[in-house]
XYZ file of C-alpha atoms in Angstrom:
218
model
C -22.760 -55.078 -51.061
C -24.190 -58.598 -51.313
C -24.250 -58.931 -47.506
C -26.086 -55.641 -47.107
C -28.631 -56.637 -49.769
C -29.179 -59.996 -48.078
C -29.747 -58.322 -44.688
C -32.299 -55.954 -46.198
C -34.133 -58.866 -47.813
C -34.257 -60.762 -44.498
C -35.576 -57.607 -42.832
C -38.325 -57.243 -45.484
C -39.545 -60.808 -44.959
C -39.485 -60.524 -41.149
C -36.497 -62.713 -40.398
C -34.443 -59.752 -39.205
C -35.331 -56.667 -37.225
C -33.121 -53.679 -36.561
C -33.988 -50.838 -34.199
C -32.208 -48.120 -32.313
C -32.000 -47.978 -28.533
C -30.691 -45.241 -26.246
C -28.355 -46.356 -23.465
C -28.480 -44.794 -19.948
C -25.370 -42.857 -20.874
C -27.295 -41.137 -23.667
C -25.554 -42.990 -26.490
C -27.767 -44.362 -29.307
C -26.922 -47.855 -30.595
C -28.463 -50.115 -33.280
C -29.756 -53.540 -32.123
C -30.274 -56.439 -34.576
C -32.717 -59.319 -33.734
C -33.191 -62.427 -35.886
C -36.405 -64.529 -35.913
C -36.851 -68.197 -36.941
C -40.666 -67.848 -37.364
C -41.533 -64.454 -38.835
C -45.408 -65.057 -38.922
C -45.491 -65.716 -35.148
C -43.511 -62.561 -34.603
C -45.970 -60.588 -36.741
C -48.952 -61.911 -34.730
C -47.269 -61.021 -31.434
C -46.487 -57.543 -32.679
C -50.133 -57.088 -33.719
C -51.351 -57.958 -30.209
C -48.895 -55.592 -28.449
C -49.437 -51.867 -28.797
C -46.690 -50.286 -30.658
C -44.642 -48.106 -28.402
C -43.735 -44.768 -29.736
C -40.044 -44.221 -30.111
C -38.339 -42.272 -27.426
C -38.358 -38.578 -28.221
C -35.092 -37.110 -29.103
C -33.677 -35.128 -26.183
C -33.515 -31.425 -26.579
C -30.120 -30.343 -27.718
C -28.044 -28.754 -25.022
C -27.807 -25.015 -25.416
C -24.520 -23.697 -26.589
C -22.425 -22.223 -23.780
C -22.519 -18.486 -23.523
C -19.534 -16.945 -25.282
C -16.896 -15.822 -22.847
C -15.493 -12.330 -22.861
C -12.992 -11.629 -25.555
C -9.569 -11.354 -23.848
C -8.530 -8.709 -26.341
C -11.555 -6.512 -25.624
C -11.507 -6.853 -21.827
C -11.410 -3.482 -20.184
C -8.589 -2.950 -17.736
C -9.708 -2.674 -14.098
C -9.921 0.833 -12.792
C -7.152 1.762 -10.363
C -8.126 1.978 -6.724
C -8.977 5.506 -5.763
C -7.451 7.132 -2.755
C -9.856 7.875 0.111
C -9.185 11.574 -0.324
C -7.637 13.525 -3.162
C -4.386 15.133 -2.059
C -3.533 18.419 -3.790
C -0.388 18.306 -5.844
C 1.097 21.369 -4.138
C 1.239 19.784 -0.647
C 4.901 19.495 0.478
C 6.313 16.040 1.067
C 7.112 16.800 4.705
C 3.484 17.752 5.331
C 2.257 14.505 3.765
C 4.635 12.657 6.080
C 3.214 14.624 9.007
C -0.336 13.615 8.053
C 0.641 9.955 8.086
C 2.325 10.428 11.455
C -0.792 11.991 12.978
C -3.076 9.354 11.489
C -0.955 6.565 13.037
C -1.119 7.981 16.562
C -4.246 5.916 17.223
C -2.089 2.812 16.826
C -0.065 3.997 19.845
C -3.137 5.032 21.888
C -6.711 4.274 20.696
C -7.903 7.505 22.304
C -5.924 9.615 19.815
C -8.341 9.158 16.921
C -8.297 12.192 14.631
C -10.704 13.047 11.877
C -9.358 13.667 8.413
C -10.099 17.367 8.796
C -8.143 17.586 12.080
C -5.267 15.638 10.530
C -4.971 18.124 7.659
C -5.253 21.064 10.068
C -2.528 19.817 12.452
C -0.152 18.564 9.751
C 1.682 21.909 9.216
C 2.507 22.143 12.940
C 3.796 18.555 12.986
C 5.782 19.221 9.807
C 7.743 21.929 11.670
C 8.975 19.255 14.096
C 10.176 17.128 11.174
C 11.849 20.115 9.535
C 13.814 20.706 12.735
C 15.521 17.348 12.414
C 13.298 15.040 14.508
C 12.520 11.595 13.131
C 8.841 10.493 13.047
C 9.409 8.104 15.963
C 10.682 10.917 18.176
C 7.692 13.123 17.298
C 5.285 10.264 18.069
C 6.983 9.626 21.417
C 6.796 13.307 22.374
C 3.095 13.569 21.494
C 2.064 10.372 23.291
C 4.265 10.638 26.398
C 2.526 10.973 29.800
C -1.019 11.104 28.462
C -3.806 11.662 31.022
C -5.161 8.468 32.521
C -8.731 9.714 32.256
C -10.606 9.900 28.976
C -9.405 12.419 26.391
C -12.288 14.701 25.485
C -10.664 16.302 22.432
C -7.616 14.533 20.974
C -7.163 17.291 18.387
C -7.001 20.030 21.039
C -4.545 18.021 23.152
C -2.213 17.374 20.220
C -2.458 20.982 19.036
C -1.351 22.179 22.476
C 1.580 19.740 22.607
C 2.708 20.605 19.090
C 2.769 24.280 20.036
C 4.050 24.144 23.638
C 6.691 21.399 23.255
C 8.194 22.541 19.953
C 11.962 21.847 20.159
C 14.391 24.671 19.372
C 15.975 25.059 15.994
C 19.453 23.568 15.731
C 22.044 26.236 14.807
C 23.515 26.111 11.362
C 26.818 24.157 11.580
C 28.291 26.388 8.878
C 28.027 29.393 11.231
C 30.362 27.661 13.723
C 33.160 27.701 11.137
C 33.383 31.494 11.545
C 33.614 32.128 15.305
C 32.589 35.492 16.653
C 35.633 37.545 17.715
C 35.912 38.185 21.477
C 35.001 41.559 22.976
C 38.648 42.178 24.075
C 41.722 41.013 22.286
C 44.091 38.985 24.458
C 47.759 39.914 23.889
C 50.659 37.507 24.451
C 52.737 37.471 27.622
C 56.033 39.363 27.502
C 58.895 40.007 29.978
C 59.582 43.526 31.150
C 62.949 44.845 30.015
C 63.594 46.485 33.419
C 62.205 44.184 36.116
C 61.701 41.031 34.088
C 58.044 40.906 35.195
C 55.543 39.198 32.923
C 52.910 41.379 31.347
C 50.637 41.304 28.298
C 51.383 43.689 25.480
C 51.149 43.706 21.685
C 54.817 44.750 21.466
C 57.928 44.125 23.619
C 58.981 46.827 26.150
C 58.467 47.730 29.736
C 55.617 46.959 32.091
C 53.390 49.657 33.476
C 55.452 49.936 36.693
C 58.704 50.500 34.890
C 57.447 52.583 32.013
C 58.159 56.343 32.417
C 55.167 58.629 32.801
C 53.857 60.211 29.611
C 55.104 63.709 30.615
C 58.643 62.464 31.236
C 58.658 60.652 27.984
C 57.547 63.810 26.180
C 60.192 65.959 27.887
C 62.898 63.500 26.963
């Protein structure tokens, strides 16, 4: 306390001067200057115009509050380019994708979304008959005309209709073969001439068998 009181007394009589100065970094520091001849310092200060203290810089504005993580709204899910009805069979959806990808095989086979939906049932029949998508794509893009294709939808509609593969028979039907038109009897030896002949029962061949009238008379 005594040191602080002594410094204030020296400052009152002009032997000590304290002032604040702002550094280039923006920090404010206190500078202390001592004088051996206070009256000379007072005369010099009277001749020099007193410079006004540097104005305090404007306070930096507070940063804008960020969004509250708890109140952030979840991003909306990406919407499909076209709403697909829920009652569309899975095989038909697969057929639509197959038709839409034909342009990757040949750039001339570009179909509109309307044509893709219209041709999908016909392409789905191919898939239902056991063909894999690669086989259907190969059949639709094989031996395309070298000239420009005026209507890709009409060309594919014709191929889907004209080149439709046959339906594979049900394998369960083969387990029950159809009986032949005529039953085949086993071979037997004639009791008279020992000739081989087919008959459901043992006996004589037609050459050795008595006529029906003789058999009746006997």
